[in-house]
PDB file of C-alpha atoms in Angstrom:
ATOM      1  CA  UNK K   1      -2.989  -3.867 -14.056  1.00 52.00           C
ATOM      2  CA  UNK K   2      -3.679  -5.955 -17.153  1.00 41.00           C
ATOM      3  CA  UNK K   3      -2.791  -9.620 -17.046  1.00 38.00           C
ATOM      4  CA  UNK K   4       0.679 -10.251 -18.409  1.00 36.00           C
ATOM      5  CA  UNK K   5       1.378 -13.789 -19.561  1.00 33.00           C
ATOM      6  CA  UNK K   6       4.899 -14.698 -18.575  1.00 34.00           C
ATOM      7  CA  UNK K   7       6.969 -16.147 -21.402  1.00 34.00           C
ATOM      8  CA  UNK K   8       7.355 -19.904 -20.914  1.00 34.00           C
ATOM      9  CA  UNK K   9      11.083 -19.712 -21.536  1.00 34.00           C
ATOM     10  CA  UNK K  10      11.486 -17.089 -18.848  1.00 37.00           C
ATOM     11  CA  UNK K  11       9.599 -19.197 -16.334  1.00 38.00           C
ATOM     12  CA  UNK K  12      11.792 -22.180 -17.116  1.00 34.00           C
ATOM     13  CA  UNK K  13      14.918 -20.082 -16.814  1.00 37.00           C
ATOM     14  CA  UNK K  14      13.738 -18.502 -13.588  1.00 39.00           C
ATOM     15  CA  UNK K  15      13.636 -21.932 -12.004  1.00 39.00           C
ATOM     16  CA  UNK K  16      17.283 -22.477 -12.941  1.00 35.00           C
ATOM     17  CA  UNK K  17      18.544 -21.733  -9.453  1.00 35.00           C
ATOM     18  CA  UNK K  18      15.578 -23.241  -7.669  1.00 42.00           C
ATOM     19  CA  UNK K  19      14.251 -26.485  -9.120  1.00 38.00           C
ATOM     20  CA  UNK K  20      15.694 -27.230 -12.545  1.00 32.00           C
ATOM     21  CA  UNK K  21      18.064 -29.837 -11.153  1.00 31.00           C
ATOM     22  CA  UNK K  22      17.270 -32.570  -8.640  1.00 35.00           C
ATOM     23  CA  UNK K  23      18.906 -32.612  -5.245  1.00 42.00           C
ATOM     24  CA  UNK K  24      19.258 -28.887  -4.772  1.00 51.00           C
ATOM     25  CA  UNK K  25      21.454 -27.770  -1.871  1.00 51.00           C
ATOM     26  CA  UNK K  26      21.418 -24.708   0.335  1.00 58.00           C
ATOM     27  CA  UNK K  27      24.468 -22.472  -0.015  1.00 61.00           C
ATOM     28  CA  UNK K  28      25.869 -23.011   3.478  1.00 49.00           C
ATOM     29  CA  UNK K  29      25.804 -20.126   5.903  1.00 66.00           C
ATOM     30  CA  UNK K  30      24.642 -17.499   3.410  1.00 88.00           C
ATOM     31  CA  UNK K  31      21.415 -15.531   3.796  1.00 93.00           C
ATOM     32  CA  UNK K  32      20.051 -12.894   1.433  1.00 95.00           C
ATOM     33  CA  UNK K  33      17.910 -10.066   2.824  1.00 96.00           C
ATOM     34  CA  UNK K  34      14.883  -8.977   0.771  1.00 97.00           C
ATOM     35  CA  UNK K  35      12.806  -6.051   1.991  1.00 97.00           C
ATOM     36  CA  UNK K  36       9.964  -3.807   0.825  1.00 97.00           C
ATOM     37  CA  UNK K  37       9.798  -0.147   1.778  1.00 96.00           C
ATOM     38  CA  UNK K  38       7.040   1.554   3.752  1.00 95.00           C
ATOM     39  CA  UNK K  39       5.335   4.463   2.019  1.00 95.00           C
ATOM     40  CA  UNK K  40       2.480   6.899   2.686  1.00 94.00           C
ATOM     41  CA  UNK K  41      -0.283   7.993   0.287  1.00 95.00           C
ATOM     42  CA  UNK K  42      -3.854   9.271   0.328  1.00 94.00           C
ATOM     43  CA  UNK K  43      -6.927   8.069  -1.589  1.00 93.00           C
ATOM     44  CA  UNK K  44      -6.393   8.469  -5.324  1.00 93.00           C
ATOM     45  CA  UNK K  45      -2.671   9.109  -4.960  1.00 95.00           C
ATOM     46  CA  UNK K  46       0.072   7.011  -6.491  1.00 96.00           C
ATOM     47  CA  UNK K  47       2.829   5.268  -4.557  1.00 97.00           C
ATOM     48  CA  UNK K  48       6.053   3.421  -5.295  1.00 97.00           C
ATOM     49  CA  UNK K  49       7.324   0.678  -2.987  1.00 97.00           C
ATOM     50  CA  UNK K  50      10.918  -0.414  -3.520  1.00 97.00           C
ATOM     51  CA  UNK K  51      11.965  -4.043  -3.072  1.00 97.00           C
ATOM     52  CA  UNK K  52      15.657  -4.250  -2.169  1.00 97.00           C
ATOM     53  CA  UNK K  53      18.259  -6.989  -1.797  1.00 96.00           C
ATOM     54  CA  UNK K  54      21.050  -6.900   0.772  1.00 96.00           C
ATOM     55  CA  UNK K  55      23.822  -9.266   1.855  1.00 95.00           C
ATOM     56  CA  UNK K  56      24.137 -10.584  -1.713  1.00 94.00           C
ATOM     57  CA  UNK K  57      26.816 -13.331  -1.521  1.00 93.00           C
ATOM     58  CA  UNK K  58      30.015 -13.023  -3.534  1.00 91.00           C
ATOM     59  CA  UNK K  59      28.987 -16.054  -5.611  1.00 89.00           C
ATOM     60  CA  UNK K  60      26.091 -13.989  -6.954  1.00 91.00           C
ATOM     61  CA  UNK K  61      22.427 -14.523  -7.774  1.00 92.00           C
ATOM     62  CA  UNK K  62      21.414 -16.169 -11.052  1.00 88.00           C
ATOM     63  CA  UNK K  63      17.697 -16.485 -10.411  1.00 89.00           C
ATOM     64  CA  UNK K  64      15.029 -15.116  -8.086  1.00 92.00           C
ATOM     65  CA  UNK K  65      11.275 -15.529  -7.830  1.00 91.00           C
ATOM     66  CA  UNK K  66       8.702 -14.371  -5.307  1.00 95.00           C
ATOM     67  CA  UNK K  67       5.093 -13.327  -4.911  1.00 95.00           C
ATOM     68  CA  UNK K  68       3.789  -9.903  -3.863  1.00 97.00           C
ATOM     69  CA  UNK K  69       0.527 -10.085  -1.913  1.00 96.00           C
ATOM     70  CA  UNK K  70      -1.590  -6.987  -1.223  1.00 97.00           C
ATOM     71  CA  UNK K  71      -5.065  -5.933  -0.067  1.00 96.00           C
ATOM     72  CA  UNK K  72      -6.955  -5.151  -3.276  1.00 96.00           C
ATOM     73  CA  UNK K  73      -9.721  -3.434  -1.302  1.00 95.00           C
ATOM     74  CA  UNK K  74      -7.231  -0.726  -0.291  1.00 97.00           C
ATOM     75  CA  UNK K  75      -4.740  -0.432  -3.139  1.00 97.00           C
ATOM     76  CA  UNK K  76      -4.282  -1.336  -6.800  1.00 96.00           C
ATOM     77  CA  UNK K  77      -0.904  -2.361  -8.202  1.00 97.00           C
ATOM     78  CA  UNK K  78      -0.457  -0.901 -11.677  1.00 96.00           C
ATOM     79  CA  UNK K  79       3.021  -2.138 -12.566  1.00 96.00           C
ATOM     80  CA  UNK K  80       6.191  -3.755 -11.261  1.00 96.00           C
ATOM     81  CA  UNK K  81       9.340  -2.403 -12.883  1.00 95.00           C
ATOM     82  CA  UNK K  82      13.003  -3.362 -12.890  1.00 93.00           C
ATOM     83  CA  UNK K  83      15.055  -1.653 -10.207  1.00 93.00           C
ATOM     84  CA  UNK K  84      18.513  -0.184 -10.629  1.00 88.00           C
ATOM     85  CA  UNK K  85      20.053  -3.454  -9.442  1.00 87.00           C
ATOM     86  CA  UNK K  86      18.590  -5.410 -12.360  1.00 85.00           C
ATOM     87  CA  UNK K  87      19.202  -2.634 -14.884  1.00 82.00           C
ATOM     88  CA  UNK K  88      22.814  -2.009 -13.908  1.00 72.00           C
ATOM     89  CA  UNK K  89      24.121  -5.258 -12.454  1.00 59.00           C
ATOM     90  CA  UNK K  90      22.638  -7.742 -14.897  1.00 51.00           C
ATOM     91  CA  UNK K  91      21.014  -5.927 -17.776  1.00 51.00           C
ATOM     92  CA  UNK K  92      21.597  -8.412 -20.595  1.00 52.00           C
ATOM     93  CA  UNK K  93      22.090 -12.101 -21.251  1.00 50.00           C
ATOM     94  CA  UNK K  94      23.717 -13.094 -24.580  1.00 51.00           C
ATOM     95  CA  UNK K  95      22.158 -16.587 -24.386  1.00 51.00           C
ATOM     96  CA  UNK K  96      18.590 -15.495 -23.638  1.00 49.00           C
ATOM     97  CA  UNK K  97      17.677 -15.328 -27.357  1.00 48.00           C
ATOM     98  CA  UNK K  98      15.022 -12.673 -26.864  1.00 44.00           C
ATOM     99  CA  UNK K  99      13.464 -14.114 -23.716  1.00 46.00           C
ATOM    100  CA  UNK K 100      12.785 -11.486 -21.075  1.00 51.00           C
ATOM    101  CA  UNK K 101      14.974 -11.842 -18.003  1.00 77.00           C
ATOM    102  CA  UNK K 102      12.570  -9.892 -15.782  1.00 86.00           C
ATOM    103  CA  UNK K 103       9.012 -11.217 -15.858  1.00 88.00           C
ATOM    104  CA  UNK K 104       5.813 -10.201 -14.092  1.00 92.00           C
ATOM    105  CA  UNK K 105       2.577 -12.190 -13.919  1.00 90.00           C
ATOM    106  CA  UNK K 106      -0.460 -10.304 -12.606  1.00 89.00           C
ATOM    107  CA  UNK K 107      -3.714 -12.275 -12.960  1.00 86.00           C
ATOM    108  CA  UNK K 108      -6.765 -10.057 -13.354  1.00 86.00           C
ATOM    109  CA  UNK K 109      -8.826  -9.653 -10.194  1.00 85.00           C
ATOM    110  CA  UNK K 110      -6.327 -11.371  -7.895  1.00 89.00           C
ATOM    111  CA  UNK K 111      -4.532  -9.923  -4.875  1.00 94.00           C
ATOM    112  CA  UNK K 112      -1.046 -11.062  -5.835  1.00 94.00           C
ATOM    113  CA  UNK K 113       1.638 -10.501  -8.447  1.00 95.00           C
ATOM    114  CA  UNK K 114       4.390 -12.997  -9.263  1.00 93.00           C
ATOM    115  CA  UNK K 115       7.848 -11.677 -10.112  1.00 94.00           C
ATOM    116  CA  UNK K 116      10.745 -13.653 -11.593  1.00 90.00           C
ATOM    117  CA  UNK K 117      14.220 -12.734 -12.811  1.00 90.00           C
ATOM    118  CA  UNK K 118      16.786 -15.147 -14.177  1.00 84.00           C
ATOM    119  CA  UNK K 119      19.907 -15.336 -16.273  1.00 79.00           C
ATOM    120  CA  UNK K 120      20.864 -18.529 -18.085  1.00 72.00           C
ATOM    121  CA  UNK K 121      24.391 -17.320 -18.803  1.00 76.00           C
ATOM    122  CA  UNK K 122      26.997 -19.310 -16.861  1.00 78.00           C
ATOM    123  CA  UNK K 123      29.360 -16.346 -16.504  1.00 81.00           C
ATOM    124  CA  UNK K 124      28.665 -14.880 -13.018  1.00 84.00           C
ATOM    125  CA  UNK K 125      29.568 -11.405 -14.290  1.00 81.00           C
ATOM    126  CA  UNK K 126      26.061 -11.308 -15.761  1.00 82.00           C
ATOM    127  CA  UNK K 127      24.454 -12.203 -12.424  1.00 88.00           C
ATOM    128  CA  UNK K 128      23.332  -9.972  -9.587  1.00 92.00           C
ATOM    129  CA  UNK K 129      26.486  -9.349  -7.560  1.00 90.00           C
ATOM    130  CA  UNK K 130      25.671  -6.371  -5.338  1.00 91.00           C
ATOM    131  CA  UNK K 131      23.063  -4.948  -2.971  1.00 93.00           C
ATOM    132  CA  UNK K 132      20.412  -2.490  -4.136  1.00 94.00           C
ATOM    133  CA  UNK K 133      16.870  -1.974  -5.421  1.00 95.00           C
ATOM    134  CA  UNK K 134      15.652  -5.098  -7.246  1.00 96.00           C
ATOM    135  CA  UNK K 135      12.258  -3.822  -8.388  1.00 97.00           C
ATOM    136  CA  UNK K 136       9.737  -1.030  -7.848  1.00 97.00           C
ATOM    137  CA  UNK K 137       6.045  -1.704  -7.166  1.00 98.00           C
ATOM    138  CA  UNK K 138       3.866   1.107  -8.532  1.00 97.00           C
ATOM    139  CA  UNK K 139       0.224   1.548  -7.613  1.00 97.00           C
ATOM    140  CA  UNK K 140      -2.597   3.778  -6.439  1.00 97.00           C
ATOM    141  CA  UNK K 141      -4.670   4.006  -3.279  1.00 96.00           C
ATOM    142  CA  UNK K 142      -8.281   3.180  -4.114  1.00 95.00           C
ATOM    143  CA  UNK K 143     -10.771   6.044  -4.136  1.00 93.00           C
ATOM    144  CA  UNK K 144     -12.816   6.346  -0.971  1.00 92.00           C
ATOM    145  CA  UNK K 145     -10.212   4.770   1.300  1.00 93.00           C
ATOM    146  CA  UNK K 146      -9.620   7.266   4.099  1.00 88.00           C
ATOM    147  CA  UNK K 147      -7.267   5.374   6.391  1.00 91.00           C
ATOM    148  CA  UNK K 148      -5.613   2.064   7.061  1.00 93.00           C
ATOM    149  CA  UNK K 149      -2.449   0.151   6.323  1.00 96.00           C
ATOM    150  CA  UNK K 150      -2.107  -1.819   3.106  1.00 97.00           C
ATOM    151  CA  UNK K 151       0.512  -4.486   3.761  1.00 97.00           C
ATOM    152  CA  UNK K 152       2.905  -5.454   0.971  1.00 97.00           C
ATOM    153  CA  UNK K 153       3.866  -9.058   1.703  1.00 97.00           C
ATOM    154  CA  UNK K 154       6.747 -10.812  -0.029  1.00 97.00           C
ATOM    155  CA  UNK K 155       6.458 -14.587  -0.111  1.00 95.00           C
ATOM    156  CA  UNK K 156       6.763 -17.795  -2.056  1.00 90.00           C
ATOM    157  CA  UNK K 157       5.160 -18.254  -5.460  1.00 86.00           C
ATOM    158  CA  UNK K 158       2.427 -20.861  -5.116  1.00 74.00           C
ATOM    159  CA  UNK K 159       3.744 -23.852  -7.059  1.00 68.00           C
ATOM    160  CA  UNK K 160       5.375 -27.214  -6.516  1.00 52.00           C
ATOM    161  CA  UNK K 161       9.073 -27.181  -5.673  1.00 55.00           C
ATOM    162  CA  UNK K 162       9.575 -29.281  -8.814  1.00 56.00           C
ATOM    163  CA  UNK K 163       7.002 -30.489 -11.361  1.00 55.00           C
ATOM    164  CA  UNK K 164       4.982 -33.457 -10.022  1.00 58.00           C
ATOM    165  CA  UNK K 165       6.936 -33.464  -6.767  1.00 59.00           C
ATOM    166  CA  UNK K 166       3.789 -33.142  -4.660  1.00 62.00           C
ATOM    167  CA  UNK K 167       5.679 -30.710  -2.424  1.00 61.00           C
ATOM    168  CA  UNK K 168       4.523 -27.091  -2.274  1.00 64.00           C
ATOM    169  CA  UNK K 169       7.048 -24.298  -2.585  1.00 68.00           C
ATOM    170  CA  UNK K 170       7.357 -22.562   0.762  1.00 70.00           C
ATOM    171  CA  UNK K 171       9.961 -19.845   0.386  1.00 81.00           C
ATOM    172  CA  UNK K 172      11.215 -16.985  -1.731  1.00 90.00           C
ATOM    173  CA  UNK K 173      13.573 -18.516  -4.276  1.00 89.00           C
ATOM    174  CA  UNK K 174      17.030 -16.970  -4.656  1.00 92.00           C
ATOM    175  CA  UNK K 175      20.024 -18.908  -5.922  1.00 90.00           C
ATOM    176  CA  UNK K 176      22.192 -20.105  -8.779  1.00 87.00           C
ATOM    177  CA  UNK K 177      23.161 -23.215 -10.758  1.00 82.00           C
ATOM    178  CA  UNK K 178      26.644 -24.661 -11.062  1.00 80.00           C
ATOM    179  CA  UNK K 179      28.044 -27.945 -12.379  1.00 78.00           C
ATOM    180  CA  UNK K 180      24.622 -29.486 -12.880  1.00 73.00           C
ATOM    181  CA  UNK K 181      23.343 -28.632  -9.416  1.00 78.00           C
ATOM    182  CA  UNK K 182      21.196 -25.815  -8.074  1.00 81.00           C
ATOM    183  CA  UNK K 183      21.945 -23.903  -4.898  1.00 86.00           C
ATOM    184  CA  UNK K 184      19.352 -21.932  -2.951  1.00 88.00           C
ATOM    185  CA  UNK K 185      20.246 -19.245  -0.429  1.00 92.00           C
ATOM    186  CA  UNK K 186      18.426 -18.809   2.836  1.00 91.00           C
ATOM    187  CA  UNK K 187      16.204 -15.721   2.618  1.00 93.00           C
ATOM    188  CA  UNK K 188      15.165 -13.255   5.308  1.00 95.00           C
ATOM    189  CA  UNK K 189      12.036 -11.267   4.368  1.00 96.00           C
ATOM    190  CA  UNK K 190      11.008  -7.817   5.632  1.00 96.00           C
ATOM    191  CA  UNK K 191       7.535  -6.859   4.401  1.00 97.00           C
ATOM    192  CA  UNK K 192       6.498  -3.336   3.468  1.00 97.00           C
ATOM    193  CA  UNK K 193       3.287  -1.325   3.479  1.00 97.00           C
ATOM    194  CA  UNK K 194       1.417   1.722   2.270  1.00 97.00           C
ATOM    195  CA  UNK K 195       0.088   3.841   5.120  1.00 95.00           C
ATOM    196  CA  UNK K 196      -3.105   5.491   3.932  1.00 95.00           C
ATOM    197  CA  UNK K 197      -3.918   8.989   5.117  1.00 84.00           C
ATOM    198  CA  UNK K 198      -2.309  12.355   5.641  1.00 61.00           C
ATOM    199  CA  UNK K 199       1.339  12.070   6.769  1.00 48.00           C
ATOM    200  CA  UNK K 200       1.546  13.036  10.428  1.00 45.00           C
ATOM    201  CA  UNK K 201       4.891  14.772  10.113  1.00 45.00           C
ATOM    202  CA  UNK K 202       7.059  16.364   7.494  1.00 44.00           C
ATOM    203  CA  UNK K 203      10.808  16.688   7.343  1.00 47.00           C
ATOM    204  CA  UNK K 204      13.265  19.041   5.729  1.00 43.00           C
ATOM    205  CA  UNK K 205      16.286  17.358   4.196  1.00 46.00           C
ATOM    206  CA  UNK K 206      19.783  18.698   3.906  1.00 44.00           C
ATOM    207  CA  UNK K 207      22.738  17.671   1.833  1.00 51.00           C
ATOM    208  CA  UNK K 208      25.091  15.321   3.675  1.00 56.00           C
ATOM    209  CA  UNK K 209      27.399  17.428   5.781  1.00 50.00           C
ATOM    210  CA  UNK K 210      27.984  18.674   9.268  1.00 49.00           C
ATOM    211  CA  UNK K 211      24.630  18.896  11.059  1.00 53.00           C
ATOM    212  CA  UNK K 212      23.741  19.801  14.612  1.00 49.00           C
ATOM    213  CA  UNK K 213      21.868  17.371  16.828  1.00 50.00           C
ATOM    214  CA  UNK K 214      22.233  14.255  18.941  1.00 48.00           C
ATOM    215  CA  UNK K 215      25.690  14.190  20.445  1.00 49.00           C
ATOM    216  CA  UNK K 216      26.821  17.328  18.608  1.00 56.00           C
ATOM    217  CA  UNK K 217      28.044  17.612  15.012  1.00 66.00           C
ATOM    218  CA  UNK K 218      27.395  14.591  12.806  1.00 74.00           C
ATOM    219  CA  UNK K 219      27.278  13.471   9.160  1.00 87.00           C
ATOM    220  CA  UNK K 220      23.711  12.784   8.099  1.00 87.00           C
ATOM    221  CA  UNK K 221      23.442   9.345   6.495  1.00 87.00           C
ATOM    222  CA  UNK K 222      26.715   7.988   7.912  1.00 88.00           C
ATOM    223  CA  UNK K 223      25.110   5.051   9.748  1.00 89.00           C
ATOM    224  CA  UNK K 224      28.329   3.017   9.924  1.00 88.00           C
ATOM    225  CA  UNK K 225      30.356   6.075  11.029  1.00 87.00           C
ATOM    226  CA  UNK K 226      32.949   5.643   8.288  1.00 84.00           C
ATOM    227  CA  UNK K 227      33.154   9.359   7.593  1.00 84.00           C
ATOM    228  CA  UNK K 228      31.415   9.005   4.215  1.00 83.00           C
ATOM    229  CA  UNK K 229      27.842   8.482   3.009  1.00 86.00           C
ATOM    230  CA  UNK K 230      27.542   5.603   0.553  1.00 82.00           C
ATOM    231  CA  UNK K 231      25.746   2.311  -0.147  1.00 81.00           C
ATOM    232  CA  UNK K 232      27.488   0.668   2.806  1.00 82.00           C
ATOM    233  CA  UNK K 233      25.404   2.853   5.127  1.00 87.00           C
ATOM    234  CA  UNK K 234      22.179   1.613   3.514  1.00 84.00           C
ATOM    235  CA  UNK K 235      23.357  -1.979   3.887  1.00 84.00           C
ATOM    236  CA  UNK K 236      24.271  -1.369   7.545  1.00 87.00           C
ATOM    237  CA  UNK K 237      20.743  -0.105   8.239  1.00 89.00           C
ATOM    238  CA  UNK K 238      19.050  -3.042   6.452  1.00 83.00           C
ATOM    239  CA  UNK K 239      21.225  -5.516   8.357  1.00 83.00           C
ATOM    240  CA  UNK K 240      20.349  -3.763  11.616  1.00 87.00           C
ATOM    241  CA  UNK K 241      16.645  -4.006  10.774  1.00 84.00           C
ATOM    242  CA  UNK K 242      16.907  -7.694   9.888  1.00 79.00           C
ATOM    243  CA  UNK K 243      19.087  -8.798  12.816  1.00 79.00           C
ATOM    244  CA  UNK K 244      19.823  -6.053  15.367  1.00 84.00           C
ATOM    245  CA  UNK K 245      21.523  -8.496  17.729  1.00 83.00           C
ATOM    246  CA  UNK K 246      24.176  -9.406  15.154  1.00 83.00           C
ATOM    247  CA  UNK K 247      24.397  -6.141  13.219  1.00 84.00           C
ATOM    248  CA  UNK K 248      23.972  -3.423  15.824  1.00 88.00           C
ATOM    249  CA  UNK K 249      24.358   0.299  15.242  1.00 90.00           C
ATOM    250  CA  UNK K 250      25.852   2.607  17.832  1.00 92.00           C
ATOM    251  CA  UNK K 251      23.741   5.360  19.355  1.00 88.00           C
ATOM    252  CA  UNK K 252      25.531   7.874  17.126  1.00 91.00           C
ATOM    253  CA  UNK K 253      25.086   5.615  14.099  1.00 88.00           C
ATOM    254  CA  UNK K 254      21.333   5.571  14.709  1.00 90.00           C
ATOM    255  CA  UNK K 255      21.279   9.370  14.861  1.00 89.00           C
ATOM    256  CA  UNK K 256      23.335   9.592  11.667  1.00 89.00           C
ATOM    257  CA  UNK K 257      21.180   7.029   9.863  1.00 88.00           C
ATOM    258  CA  UNK K 258      17.803   8.635  10.611  1.00 89.00           C
ATOM    259  CA  UNK K 259      17.810  10.658   7.383  1.00 88.00           C
ATOM    260  CA  UNK K 260      14.041  10.634   6.883  1.00 86.00           C
ATOM    261  CA  UNK K 261      13.738  12.187  10.320  1.00 77.00           C
ATOM    262  CA  UNK K 262      10.091  11.434  11.021  1.00 67.00           C
ATOM    263  CA  UNK K 263      10.665  10.395  14.612  1.00 66.00           C
ATOM    264  CA  UNK K 264      10.433   6.634  14.129  1.00 73.00           C
ATOM    265  CA  UNK K 265      14.162   5.994  14.448  1.00 83.00           C
ATOM    266  CA  UNK K 266      16.271   4.111  11.923  1.00 88.00           C
ATOM    267  CA  UNK K 267      14.128   2.095   9.474  1.00 88.00           C
ATOM    268  CA  UNK K 268      14.415   0.598   5.998  1.00 84.00           C
ATOM    269  CA  UNK K 269      12.984   3.877   4.693  1.00 85.00           C
ATOM    270  CA  UNK K 270      16.239   5.542   5.742  1.00 88.00           C
ATOM    271  CA  UNK K 271      18.240   2.879   3.888  1.00 84.00           C
ATOM    272  CA  UNK K 272      16.160   3.400   0.763  1.00 84.00           C
ATOM    273  CA  UNK K 273      16.601   7.173   0.956  1.00 86.00           C
ATOM    274  CA  UNK K 274      20.379   6.713   1.092  1.00 86.00           C
ATOM    275  CA  UNK K 275      20.178   4.356  -1.923  1.00 81.00           C
ATOM    276  CA  UNK K 276      18.199   6.998  -3.825  1.00 79.00           C
ATOM    277  CA  UNK K 277      20.873   9.553  -2.935  1.00 79.00           C
ATOM    278  CA  UNK K 278      23.641   7.242  -4.164  1.00 75.00           C
ATOM    279  CA  UNK K 279      21.730   6.575  -7.406  1.00 70.00           C
ATOM    280  CA  UNK K 280      21.187  10.299  -8.008  1.00 73.00           C
ATOM    281  CA  UNK K 281      17.401  10.013  -7.690  1.00 74.00           C
ATOM    282  CA  UNK K 282      17.469  12.569  -4.873  1.00 76.00           C
ATOM    283  CA  UNK K 283      20.161  15.189  -4.400  1.00 76.00           C
ATOM    284  CA  UNK K 284      19.736  15.860  -0.702  1.00 81.00           C
ATOM    285  CA  UNK K 285      19.513  13.930   2.551  1.00 79.00           C
TER     286      UNK K 285
END
């Protein structure tokens, strides 16, 4: 991946919700979930890891920045692209004056990529207001690698919290600015990976409908047992993965939600598959 110099204006704007104003405050009691999917690929094959947001507060997200760390001896990241969440929920900013809202910085020869998105418009209707796929990490498994797990770690961009503060940034930055102050949400991170090697199992998908198994007839994908398959089921699974004690699924919900069906139970991969179904990327579950 060639080095991309991030536009200075975009960097400044991306700090809008994080460090542009002194005395930033945490948005009380609100935590955003950010997670990377787990994929499988063999040497020389391409992969796409989706980074998703869940539990997006009603006040919205005006800015986000984080670092993607990976093992460059196992995989190569070729690009990081906008996800459907960025494209659909906050595609344009009338005040940006040509500055890119979504920026990627990938220094040559390093094992990390920095990602930033921001919107300087004060109208929250231009902010991120819903759950979904924030970005997609595209890459290839290096030739000659026969097995192993390449972790995809989401973390803080290495910088000071504010210029000349002497304090290192220690967390993924997600937040917004209002009335001259910046507010940062708490963030819960679920890392992803690329499993290298031949997949051990395969699965046959079916369109959502009445399916036999588990406790009898059930609706595949209906993790929250609402009677429908929609984005709420993906959110229910991601919440369960992040905090099973607070956001439990019933035994039937776990059966319904295991749409990938590779024997590992309900995982974020199932949530991502449901999101793909809702977005029309796949037509079957």
